[in-house]
Amino acid sequence: MELKTEILPPKAKKIEKRLEIHGDVRIDNYYWMNERENPEVIQYLEEENQYNAEMTAYTKDFQLELFNEMKGRIKEDDESVPYKLNGYWYLTRFETGKDYPIYSRKKESLDASEEILFEVNEMAEGYEYYRLGGLNVSPDNKMVAFATDTVSRRKYTIRIKNLETGEFYPEEIKNTTGGSTWANDNKTLYYTKKDEQTLRSFQIYKHILGTNPEDDQLVFEEEDETFNAYVYKSKSRKYIIIGSSSTLTTEYRILEADYPEGEFRIFQPRVRGLEYSVSHYEGHFYILTNKDKSVNFKLMKTPVDRTEMQNWVDVIPHRKDYLLEDIDIFKDFLVVGERNNGLNKIRIIRWDNNEEYYIPFDNETYTAYTSINPAFNTSILRYTYNSLTTPTSVVDFNMETGEKTVLKEQEVLGDFDKDHYQSDRIWATAEDGTKIPVTMVYRKGMERNGENPLLQYAYGSYGSTIDPYFSSVRLSLLDRGFIYAIAHIRGGEYLGRGWYEDGKLFNKRNTFTDYIDVSKHLINEKYTSAKHLYAMGGSAGGLLMGVVINMAPQLYNGVIAAVPFVDVVTTMLDDSIPLTTGEYDEWGNPNEEGYYEYMKSYSPYDNVVAQDYPNILVTTGLHDSQVQYWEPAKWIAKLRELKTDNNILLFHTNMDAGHGGASGRFEALKEVAEEYAFLLDLEGINE
């Protein structure tokens, strides 16, 4: 990419702000950018957008070509595999040329006439951003609660539709998480409210159909600012369950769904460090928990009338090599989702004789997980399978006979042939000797000569694991010679809960050095070289990008940071910002001096220095609820001020969207096309 010297980047004004704590002073010259309503802030963002547009104008045709190519692989008139719930088959479908789904159902038989629940394309007309979610049908099948967000701030308004008349009830319940759950009386609806400023979900309310939401009854308030609250119904439909959770601790309250006028009772009072989740089956609750130092979790059970911890007994004991991730309960079977050596396992156990087996999978880089299984009295388990080379399949598995039925494999239009691609898993050695797994995919025939462009992706926080998944969009890179690699660094849970513990709080630097050590390994093994290596991450993965380019900028030719969390210290000191207080157990609380010093040692914004940086593209959304727009804006301004190179630095703010980007299924591809054009252009590939 040639630097266009006649186009000058914006220059942000500097207003010195002294930030002092623990006797330490930080000078923040761009602190003023957090004033969302300040016209000068909006002007700066628009100037950066204009600069980005001018600098990339010559790639616009290529971006359009990439967009059409990616869109062309997607079957436009597509529909989900239907699932049956309470006498109805539910479907989601898309129509050619339309951005949004159509939700419908059919009574008892798939041959029955279709009943449209929501035509979201019509509902979204006139909105730059529109998301519909939280669909929740009443037990008598006559009403559906749903929620909409038209700003992308994840503040949803809940409404209710009468499915017999098609009419909407007049009440609108604002500022919610979007989710809701019906009691068994078909008139009581439980939902979660958010704090207006911090967006923390902290209150559970009870709404009676046909009444004014202002009269709704508060049934629970979570007063600890490090916890979030939520509400749902057990699969058995017997209990309404209120959950409270922080990074390290959980607590539940239960109420029989037949008696919504009753009082919730605490399942097991919170104990710091005790995590548990509950599922109901006949006379017991089944509890997935880390009790008794079970780092990778174990399964316990307790009678429904004696739910306190002293009554819990082991069902599946703790194993140090297996992470227990989830369970699904059926009338005759218990299904356990596990992870061993990074790979998903689905374990089937019969209740009556404890006979058990694993569903066989025959790959070293795959993703498999149980799907939508609302039915209780069935021997059919639905699960989803894909890999870096295999499109997503939805499979019905007969737990009695072991028979698999592939209901649908994602259709990739065009000349896609999975036999043209290869996936591998390799292991890089970190600076402390730890082996870091890396999964990668590329076109067959790739030579390890150090000349391959390679995009290295990672996340590495919150115990969130990036499994090796199929992407038809990614083919646009692979078909142009790129290798795509996922670094399963510490901070995720790819190798179990201990893998996460080794990448948080005072171990956070492991996340960053693991990523750098993977990059060095890929270069040393001649998969690529520094002039062909590209790094990418978003949100907490954007923090990773910010740290990596401060620590090892010479390893990368280009970096993409999406909605990056880069101003760690300032954000974690501001408890008015969404997410902050709930994150103390992930990053630490900088009001304590030790955490402050540690965070400051890696915070990307605080560690920008006068040095050469790679070519960089940064993206954000003005309404982002997770990472505020001003973090990347300030970071860009400081990078522009201090960097000593002539490399490209681009910043694009979506003025209509938030953390997840555009809402339409094709609009989002335009953002991917922008990112891919940036990478390909740096490689001199423009067709």
XYZ file of C-alpha atoms in Angstrom:
687
model
C 0.000 0.000 0.000
C 1.536 3.318 -1.028
C 1.278 6.275 1.278
C -0.627 9.059 -0.394
C 1.365 12.064 0.742
C -1.119 14.573 -0.634
C -3.788 13.294 1.789
C -3.034 14.443 5.315
C -4.487 12.599 8.310
C -6.606 14.445 10.865
C -4.758 15.945 13.767
C -6.647 15.804 17.056
C -6.305 18.743 19.405
C -4.631 18.126 22.746
C -6.162 19.169 26.051
C -4.039 18.042 28.968
C -5.903 16.011 31.612
C -4.052 14.930 34.771
C -5.191 11.542 36.071
C -3.780 10.788 39.525
C -4.181 7.744 41.782
C -1.835 5.853 44.129
C 0.587 8.784 43.869
C 1.000 8.145 40.127
C 0.133 10.761 37.504
C -0.881 9.960 33.928
C -1.297 12.750 31.381
C -4.139 12.063 28.935
C -4.209 14.632 26.120
C -7.236 13.081 24.420
C -9.491 12.478 27.417
C -11.940 15.042 26.001
C -13.009 12.589 23.320
C -15.332 10.815 25.773
C -17.876 13.645 25.382
C -20.337 11.833 23.104
C -22.496 14.943 22.553
C -19.563 17.292 21.867
C -19.729 18.451 18.209
C -15.911 18.538 18.087
C -15.812 14.831 18.953
C -18.275 13.974 16.187
C -16.303 16.202 13.807
C -13.068 14.364 14.637
C -14.686 10.965 14.022
C -16.105 12.199 10.731
C -12.714 13.600 9.680
C -11.143 10.204 10.362
C -13.898 8.553 8.333
C -13.266 10.976 5.506
C -9.517 10.316 5.634
C -10.184 6.574 5.584
C -12.497 6.978 2.588
C -9.944 9.042 0.649
C -7.035 6.731 1.481
C -8.943 3.640 0.371
C -10.868 5.166 -2.543
C -8.779 3.220 -5.056
C -9.801 -0.074 -3.372
C -13.559 0.632 -3.472
C -14.097 -1.396 -6.643
C -12.123 -4.265 -5.135
C -14.160 -4.019 -1.905
C -17.341 -4.274 -3.971
C -15.913 -7.260 -5.841
C -15.075 -8.959 -2.527
C -18.521 -8.144 -1.133
C -20.279 -9.627 -4.154
C -18.004 -12.661 -4.038
C -18.759 -13.319 -0.368
C -22.460 -12.629 -0.799
C -22.466 -14.919 -3.831
C -21.497 -17.907 -1.698
C -24.509 -17.441 0.566
C -27.768 -19.154 -0.315
C -30.102 -16.183 -0.140
C -33.382 -18.083 0.011
C -32.457 -20.234 2.982
C -34.192 -21.593 6.041
C -33.204 -23.118 9.355
C -33.785 -26.730 10.281
C -37.191 -26.632 12.041
C -37.456 -27.666 15.686
C -40.594 -28.746 17.541
C -41.726 -27.114 20.764
C -45.021 -27.614 22.548
C -46.908 -28.835 19.479
C -45.485 -26.406 16.893
C -42.610 -26.573 14.424
C -40.599 -23.326 14.440
C -38.665 -22.063 11.398
C -36.472 -19.105 10.502
C -36.011 -18.307 6.832
C -34.433 -15.724 4.573
C -35.652 -14.600 1.161
C -33.508 -13.535 -1.783
C -32.398 -9.911 -1.642
C -33.579 -9.401 1.937
C -31.373 -8.605 4.910
C -33.523 -9.848 7.759
C -35.172 -13.131 8.759
C -38.798 -14.199 8.692
C -39.932 -16.173 11.747
C -42.804 -18.630 11.346
C -44.338 -21.801 12.748
C -46.517 -24.734 11.684
C -48.912 -26.645 13.919
C -48.028 -30.321 14.593
C -46.926 -31.109 11.017
C -44.415 -29.542 8.628
C -47.126 -29.952 5.986
C -49.442 -27.608 7.888
C -49.991 -24.044 6.698
C -47.347 -21.510 7.691
C -48.124 -18.947 10.363
C -45.890 -15.873 10.135
C -44.771 -14.665 13.546
C -42.539 -11.783 12.397
C -41.530 -10.429 9.001
C -38.468 -8.557 10.221
C -37.706 -6.958 6.844
C -40.959 -4.985 7.101
C -40.365 -4.139 10.752
C -36.832 -2.890 10.022
C -37.875 -0.442 7.303
C -36.649 3.093 8.046
C -34.027 1.996 10.561
C -30.268 2.122 9.995
C -29.943 -0.577 12.628
C -32.586 -3.117 13.664
C -32.366 -6.252 15.734
C -35.228 -8.449 16.863
C -34.642 -11.052 19.538
C -35.878 -12.661 22.728
C -38.718 -14.560 21.029
C -40.642 -16.339 23.759
C -43.983 -18.060 23.108
C -46.450 -18.456 25.975
C -47.185 -22.006 27.247
C -50.664 -21.966 25.635
C -49.071 -20.954 22.267
C -51.339 -17.890 21.990
C -48.849 -15.057 22.584
C -45.243 -14.258 21.844
C -43.034 -11.811 23.704
C -40.255 -10.274 21.626
C -37.727 -7.465 21.876
C -36.212 -4.880 19.528
C -33.089 -2.721 19.556
C -32.901 0.065 16.984
C -29.732 1.796 18.257
C -27.279 -1.116 18.742
C -26.759 -0.197 22.375
C -28.197 -3.551 23.537
C -31.079 -1.816 25.305
C -34.153 -3.724 24.150
C -37.841 -2.846 24.282
C -40.093 -5.842 25.005
C -43.523 -6.096 23.397
C -46.151 -8.822 23.178
C -48.038 -10.042 20.129
C -51.356 -11.929 20.164
C -50.812 -14.860 17.797
C -54.522 -15.525 17.386
C -55.467 -12.012 16.239
C -52.067 -10.739 15.005
C -52.502 -7.647 17.161
C -49.826 -6.139 19.397
C -50.571 -5.424 23.024
C -50.143 -1.717 23.802
C -47.566 -2.082 26.576
C -43.892 -1.421 25.839
C -41.279 -2.433 28.413
C -38.150 -0.363 27.822
C -34.486 -0.667 28.778
C -34.329 -4.457 29.114
C -31.894 -7.201 28.114
C -34.527 -8.427 25.628
C -35.014 -11.830 27.186
C -38.169 -12.779 29.059
C -39.936 -15.874 30.350
C -43.592 -16.751 30.902
C -44.999 -18.285 34.046
C -47.369 -21.198 33.414
C -50.478 -18.997 33.865
C -49.913 -17.432 30.378
C -50.243 -13.910 31.747
C -47.195 -13.339 33.976
C -43.974 -12.371 32.209
C -40.602 -12.070 33.965
C -37.869 -9.884 32.463
C -34.551 -8.170 33.282
C -34.013 -4.403 33.404
C -30.714 -2.645 32.790
C -29.152 0.283 34.603
C -29.670 3.313 32.338
C -26.041 4.404 32.507
C -23.866 1.363 33.131
C -26.193 -1.013 31.200
C -25.716 -3.593 33.964
C -28.629 -6.044 34.051
C -29.603 -5.861 37.698
C -33.384 -5.980 38.250
C -35.933 -8.755 37.643
C -39.504 -7.543 37.181
C -42.852 -9.285 36.881
C -45.297 -7.964 34.281
C -48.977 -8.924 34.156
C -50.385 -9.006 30.621
C -52.605 -6.030 29.851
C -51.310 -3.816 32.659
C -49.159 -0.688 32.581
C -45.416 -1.588 32.732
C -44.958 1.282 35.188
C -46.905 -0.856 37.682
C -44.674 -3.916 37.204
C -43.484 -5.537 40.410
C -39.775 -5.680 41.230
C -39.095 -9.254 42.372
C -35.305 -9.126 42.685
C -32.569 -6.485 42.621
C -28.877 -7.353 42.403
C -27.153 -4.746 44.558
C -23.566 -5.937 44.087
C -22.234 -3.922 41.140
C -19.908 -6.752 40.103
C -22.889 -9.066 39.410
C -25.447 -9.296 36.569
C -28.939 -10.764 36.920
C -31.064 -12.774 34.459
C -34.197 -14.934 34.461
C -35.257 -18.073 32.560
C -37.409 -21.209 32.830
C -36.079 -24.720 33.380
C -36.334 -27.113 30.419
C -38.782 -29.160 32.492
C -40.980 -26.011 32.564
C -41.450 -26.530 36.296
C -39.340 -23.633 37.597
C -38.704 -19.954 36.986
C -35.026 -19.394 37.796
C -33.340 -16.079 38.612
C -29.573 -16.106 38.233
C -26.940 -13.717 39.555
C -23.394 -14.054 38.290
C -20.010 -12.404 38.355
C -16.813 -13.668 36.754
C -16.124 -15.970 39.714
C -19.388 -16.480 41.586
C -23.005 -17.484 40.911
C -26.258 -17.642 42.868
C -29.758 -18.772 41.892
C -33.312 -18.277 43.121
C -36.163 -20.587 42.145
C -39.960 -20.449 42.037
C -42.411 -23.044 40.756
C -43.708 -21.751 37.412
C -47.287 -22.725 38.328
C -47.302 -20.241 41.234
C -46.069 -16.838 39.991
C -47.652 -15.104 42.983
C -45.222 -17.012 45.243
C -41.841 -15.956 46.606
C -38.508 -16.967 45.079
C -36.226 -18.958 47.376
C -32.428 -18.994 47.262
C -31.032 -22.231 45.821
C -27.594 -21.885 47.440
C -26.358 -18.542 48.835
C -23.374 -17.054 47.040
C -19.912 -18.022 48.209
C -17.090 -16.096 46.561
C -15.390 -18.368 44.046
C -18.261 -20.902 43.943
C -19.729 -21.248 40.469
C -22.720 -23.432 39.739
C -25.577 -23.802 37.271
C -28.812 -25.757 37.763
C -30.994 -28.051 35.628
C -34.175 -29.768 36.841
C -35.047 -33.442 36.276
C -37.893 -35.149 38.170
C -37.129 -35.011 41.912
C -33.656 -33.504 41.634
C -31.675 -30.547 40.465
C -28.454 -31.315 38.588
C -25.645 -28.893 39.316
C -22.594 -28.147 37.172
C -20.104 -26.680 39.636
C -16.483 -26.005 40.594
C -17.224 -26.939 44.240
C -14.413 -28.709 46.128
C -11.700 -27.074 43.980
C -13.076 -28.772 40.858
C -11.231 -26.478 38.457
C -12.685 -28.177 35.367
C -16.114 -28.563 37.008
C -18.061 -31.647 38.025
C -21.734 -32.662 37.995
C -23.654 -33.025 41.257
C -27.313 -33.461 42.184
C -29.584 -32.556 45.069
C -33.271 -33.134 45.977
C -35.613 -30.315 44.879
C -36.562 -29.563 48.502
C -32.970 -29.561 49.860
C -30.956 -27.407 47.511
C -28.228 -26.099 49.821
C -24.657 -27.139 49.128
C -24.366 -29.635 51.997
C -26.943 -31.841 50.222
C -25.128 -32.009 46.874
C -23.673 -35.377 45.843
C -21.373 -36.251 42.942
C -22.790 -37.638 39.687
C -19.745 -37.078 37.442
C -16.626 -36.415 39.541
C -13.970 -33.865 38.649
C -11.288 -34.914 36.123
C -8.214 -32.792 35.523
C -8.083 -33.610 31.796
C -11.755 -32.970 30.981
C -13.543 -29.633 31.167
C -17.296 -30.070 31.764
C -18.931 -27.308 29.688
C -22.669 -28.011 29.715
C -25.380 -30.630 30.134
C -28.693 -31.329 28.405
C -31.344 -33.417 30.115
C -33.790 -35.768 28.368
C -36.304 -38.235 29.823
C -34.037 -41.259 29.279
C -30.640 -39.657 28.712
C -28.160 -37.215 30.182
C -26.016 -35.480 27.544
C -22.729 -33.925 28.677
C -20.676 -31.442 26.657
C -16.988 -31.846 27.483
C -13.616 -30.637 26.238
C -10.464 -32.754 26.253
C -7.114 -31.621 24.825
C -8.923 -28.741 23.145
C -11.519 -30.895 21.367
C -15.293 -30.950 21.892
C -16.756 -34.246 23.113
C -20.444 -35.154 23.409
C -21.075 -37.867 25.994
C -24.353 -39.803 26.212
C -25.373 -41.449 29.524
C -28.547 -43.540 30.049
C -30.360 -42.739 33.285
C -31.573 -46.314 33.872
C -28.309 -48.246 33.717
C -25.579 -45.590 33.455
C -24.475 -47.080 30.140
C -22.501 -44.395 28.329
C -20.560 -43.609 25.162
C -19.159 -40.674 23.175
C -20.428 -39.601 19.762
C -17.458 -40.363 17.452
C -15.725 -37.491 15.606
C -12.776 -38.113 13.317
C -10.871 -34.874 12.935
C -8.291 -32.911 14.904
C -9.697 -29.485 14.106
C -13.466 -29.499 14.460
C -16.260 -27.889 16.453
C -19.256 -29.858 17.745
C -21.914 -28.791 20.220
C -25.503 -29.619 21.106
C -28.044 -27.441 19.324
C -31.683 -26.531 20.065
C -33.176 -29.422 22.063
C -36.387 -28.154 23.668
C -38.129 -31.555 23.643
C -37.769 -33.611 26.827
C -39.376 -36.950 25.967
C -37.307 -37.878 22.908
C -34.324 -40.076 22.050
C -33.181 -37.648 19.340
C -30.321 -35.288 20.170
C -29.702 -32.442 17.749
C -26.121 -31.243 17.446
C -24.071 -29.030 15.134
C -20.753 -29.975 13.546
C -18.266 -28.065 11.417
C -14.544 -27.674 10.918
C -12.169 -25.253 9.235
C -12.757 -27.130 5.956
C -16.284 -28.531 6.429
C -19.416 -26.356 6.291
C -21.785 -26.463 9.251
C -24.024 -29.524 9.499
C -27.106 -29.900 11.678
C -27.376 -33.539 12.756
C -30.141 -35.502 14.465
C -28.549 -38.318 16.474
C -30.624 -41.243 17.758
C -29.290 -41.901 21.241
C -30.929 -45.377 21.276
C -29.501 -46.692 17.996
C -26.500 -44.418 17.327
C -27.934 -43.509 13.913
C -26.979 -40.085 12.515
C -29.190 -38.103 10.159
C -27.644 -35.008 8.572
C -30.642 -32.692 8.283
C -28.751 -29.934 6.569
C -25.229 -28.990 5.532
C -24.619 -25.313 4.943
C -24.744 -24.785 1.197
C -21.792 -22.838 -0.192
C -22.644 -21.576 -3.662
C -20.089 -21.230 -6.434
C -17.230 -23.620 -7.078
C -16.463 -24.509 -3.446
C -14.937 -27.951 -2.926
C -13.870 -28.831 0.616
C -11.223 -31.205 -0.760
C -9.277 -28.166 -1.998
C -8.477 -27.111 1.589
C -6.462 -28.553 4.430
C -6.565 -27.909 8.170
C -3.845 -28.697 10.713
C -3.234 -28.335 14.396
C 0.308 -27.437 15.438
C 1.879 -26.491 18.768
C 4.086 -23.475 19.435
C 6.275 -23.193 22.535
C 5.738 -20.133 24.729
C 8.585 -18.329 26.483
C 7.788 -20.198 29.741
C 7.820 -23.587 27.966
C 4.034 -23.973 27.688
C 2.790 -25.558 24.452
C 0.282 -23.286 22.672
C -2.130 -24.968 20.228
C -2.720 -23.331 16.841
C -5.302 -24.458 14.293
C -4.924 -23.353 10.696
C -6.507 -23.747 7.293
C -5.151 -23.108 3.785
C -5.492 -24.290 0.210
C -3.799 -27.587 -0.490
C -0.423 -27.271 -2.179
C 0.805 -24.555 0.199
C 4.609 -24.498 0.433
C 6.371 -23.558 3.642
C 8.776 -21.112 2.040
C 8.210 -18.054 4.240
C 6.350 -16.268 1.451
C 2.722 -17.061 2.378
C 0.508 -14.262 3.651
C -0.911 -15.420 6.974
C -3.703 -13.926 9.088
C -3.310 -14.832 12.765
C -6.484 -14.428 14.820
C -7.064 -14.735 18.575
C -9.260 -13.519 21.420
C -7.864 -14.814 24.710
C -10.112 -13.452 27.478
C -13.093 -14.349 29.698
C -12.501 -18.067 29.196
C -14.077 -17.635 25.768
C -12.790 -20.241 23.331
C -12.493 -19.576 19.592
C -13.134 -23.028 18.206
C -11.977 -23.939 14.680
C -15.111 -23.109 12.707
C -16.028 -22.995 9.032
C -16.462 -19.649 7.277
C -17.528 -19.229 3.660
C -16.462 -15.580 3.914
C -12.881 -16.618 4.799
C -12.574 -18.417 1.448
C -11.912 -15.020 -0.163
C -8.594 -14.962 1.692
C -7.739 -18.654 1.351
C -8.367 -18.643 -2.399
C -5.902 -15.759 -2.751
C -3.134 -17.647 -0.983
C -3.649 -16.712 2.647
C -3.182 -19.096 5.547
C -5.686 -18.473 8.358
C -4.491 -19.400 11.860
C -6.326 -19.325 15.195
C -3.970 -19.046 18.169
C -5.592 -20.761 21.176
C -3.760 -18.617 23.706
C -4.158 -18.572 27.483
C -7.146 -16.564 28.666
C -9.511 -18.812 26.696
C -10.600 -22.292 27.828
C -9.374 -24.347 24.873
C -7.263 -26.520 27.186
C -9.568 -26.335 30.217
C -10.343 -23.917 32.994
C -6.703 -23.733 34.102
C -5.888 -22.318 30.648
C -8.207 -19.416 31.454
C -6.839 -18.910 34.976
C -3.330 -18.642 33.463
C -4.452 -15.716 31.282
C -6.304 -13.344 33.615
C -5.618 -10.906 36.457
C -1.878 -11.049 37.318
C -1.373 -13.723 34.619
C -2.806 -11.532 31.847
C 0.544 -10.929 30.167
C 0.623 -14.646 29.229
C -2.181 -13.919 26.754
C -0.030 -11.373 24.931
C 3.281 -13.206 25.027
C 1.579 -16.432 23.880
C 0.298 -14.616 20.798
C 3.737 -13.198 20.029
C 5.385 -16.608 20.566
C 2.892 -18.180 18.136
C 3.831 -15.503 15.571
C 7.523 -16.249 16.024
C 6.858 -19.976 15.620
C 4.905 -19.440 12.392
C 7.810 -17.373 11.049
C 10.497 -19.815 12.231
C 8.642 -22.755 10.677
C 8.435 -20.799 7.402
C 4.658 -20.716 7.198
C 5.130 -16.988 6.667
C 7.517 -14.109 7.395
C 7.252 -10.757 9.148
C 6.534 -8.947 5.882
C 3.608 -11.298 5.180
C 2.210 -11.799 8.699
C -1.031 -10.068 9.743
C -2.673 -9.925 13.169
C -6.380 -9.548 13.898
C -8.585 -9.381 16.993
C -11.724 -7.657 18.250
C -12.955 -6.249 21.572
C -10.738 -7.916 24.218
C -8.934 -9.334 21.171
C -8.469 -5.696 20.125
C -6.728 -5.120 23.454
C -4.490 -8.028 22.450
C -3.691 -6.272 19.159
C -2.844 -3.045 20.975
C -0.439 -4.775 23.364
C 1.180 -6.887 20.654
C 2.041 -3.917 18.429
C 3.566 -2.093 21.394
C 5.649 -5.140 22.369
C 6.588 -6.649 18.995
C 5.619 -4.319 16.125
C 8.401 -5.691 13.917
C 6.653 -9.081 13.567
C 3.664 -7.828 11.577
C 3.078 -6.118 8.262
C -0.502 -5.237 9.109
C -2.939 -5.338 12.022
C -6.731 -5.109 12.237
C -8.216 -4.143 15.605
C -12.030 -4.197 15.769
C -13.864 -2.357 18.588
C -10.628 -2.564 20.632
C -10.524 -2.289 24.428
C -7.298 -0.268 24.584
C -7.646 2.298 27.374
C -7.681 -0.321 30.119
C -6.670 1.695 33.170
C -8.948 4.695 32.618
C -11.945 2.525 31.756
C -11.474 0.195 34.724
C -11.250 3.217 37.042
C -14.572 4.603 35.759
C -17.425 2.625 37.305
C -20.014 4.623 35.329
C -18.951 2.872 32.103
C -20.879 -0.248 31.069
C -19.211 -3.492 32.157
C -16.509 -1.937 34.343
C -17.459 -3.200 37.827
C -18.365 -6.650 36.527
C -14.899 -6.946 35.012
C -12.825 -6.613 38.192
C -12.467 -10.399 38.462
C -11.170 -10.567 34.884
C -8.683 -7.682 34.789
C -8.385 -6.690 38.428
C -9.565 -3.571 40.243
C -7.108 -0.704 39.626
C -8.352 1.042 42.766
C -5.929 -1.446 44.331
C -2.357 -0.331 43.659
C -0.998 -3.730 42.627
C -3.621 -4.172 39.896
C -3.188 -0.549 38.825
C 0.544 -0.986 38.256
C 0.089 -4.314 36.445
C -2.650 -2.994 34.145
C -0.696 0.144 33.402
C 2.277 -2.017 32.375
C 0.329 -3.422 29.396
C -2.564 -1.008 28.685
C -2.121 -0.216 24.957
C -3.055 3.472 25.205
C -0.698 4.073 28.120
C 2.211 2.352 26.355
C 2.178 3.953 22.898
C 5.751 5.152 22.309
C 7.791 6.777 19.569
C 8.588 3.729 17.432
C 7.699 2.174 14.094
C 4.290 0.481 14.014
C 2.797 -1.856 11.374
C 0.070 -0.803 8.943
C -3.088 -0.587 11.050
C -6.857 -0.575 10.466
C -9.097 0.142 13.468
C -12.901 -0.074 13.431
C -15.529 0.880 16.007
C -19.195 1.808 16.427
C -20.406 5.115 17.858
C -23.089 3.379 19.953
C -20.920 0.514 21.176
C -22.118 -0.619 24.615
C -19.189 -2.929 25.340
C -16.152 -0.859 24.312
C -16.849 2.864 24.159
C -15.963 4.546 20.834
C -13.538 6.966 22.525
C -11.067 4.225 23.411
C -10.000 3.559 19.807
C -10.441 7.260 18.932
C -7.957 8.323 21.619
C -5.603 5.478 20.715
C -5.552 6.479 17.052
C -4.857 10.109 17.940
C -1.935 9.107 20.178
C -0.543 6.690 17.577
C -0.706 9.452 14.951
C 1.162 11.759 17.309
C 3.987 9.377 18.273
C 4.590 6.754 15.597
C 7.819 7.169 13.634
C 6.942 5.279 10.451
C 5.172 6.085 7.199
C 2.853 3.098 7.419
C -0.884 3.352 6.933
C -3.088 4.112 9.955
C -6.821 4.017 9.228
C -9.786 4.485 11.556
C -13.408 3.821 10.615
C -16.330 4.570 12.944
C -19.730 3.167 12.017
C -21.887 6.114 13.083
C -25.056 3.958 13.173
C -23.914 0.769 14.907
C -22.518 -0.680 18.108
C -20.360 -3.567 19.266
C -21.560 -6.125 16.733
C -21.424 -3.843 13.695
C -24.173 -3.655 11.094
C -27.417 -5.546 11.706
C -28.342 -6.766 8.222
C -26.914 -10.112 7.101
C -25.294 -8.560 4.001
C -24.450 -5.133 5.422
C -22.004 -6.843 7.773
C -20.188 -8.312 4.760
C -19.297 -4.794 3.600
C -17.291 -4.363 6.787
C -15.500 -7.672 6.177
C -14.799 -6.640 2.576
C -13.193 -3.443 3.898
C -10.935 -5.469 6.224
C -9.997 -8.027 3.574
C -9.236 -5.319 0.991
C -6.882 -3.732 3.536
C -4.986 -7.026 3.990
C -4.940 -8.026 0.333
C -3.822 -4.569 -0.777
C -0.838 -4.778 1.570
C 0.065 -8.015 -0.222
C -0.253 -6.327 -3.609
C -3.337 -8.424 -4.425
C -6.137 -6.386 -5.934
C -8.272 -8.858 -7.810
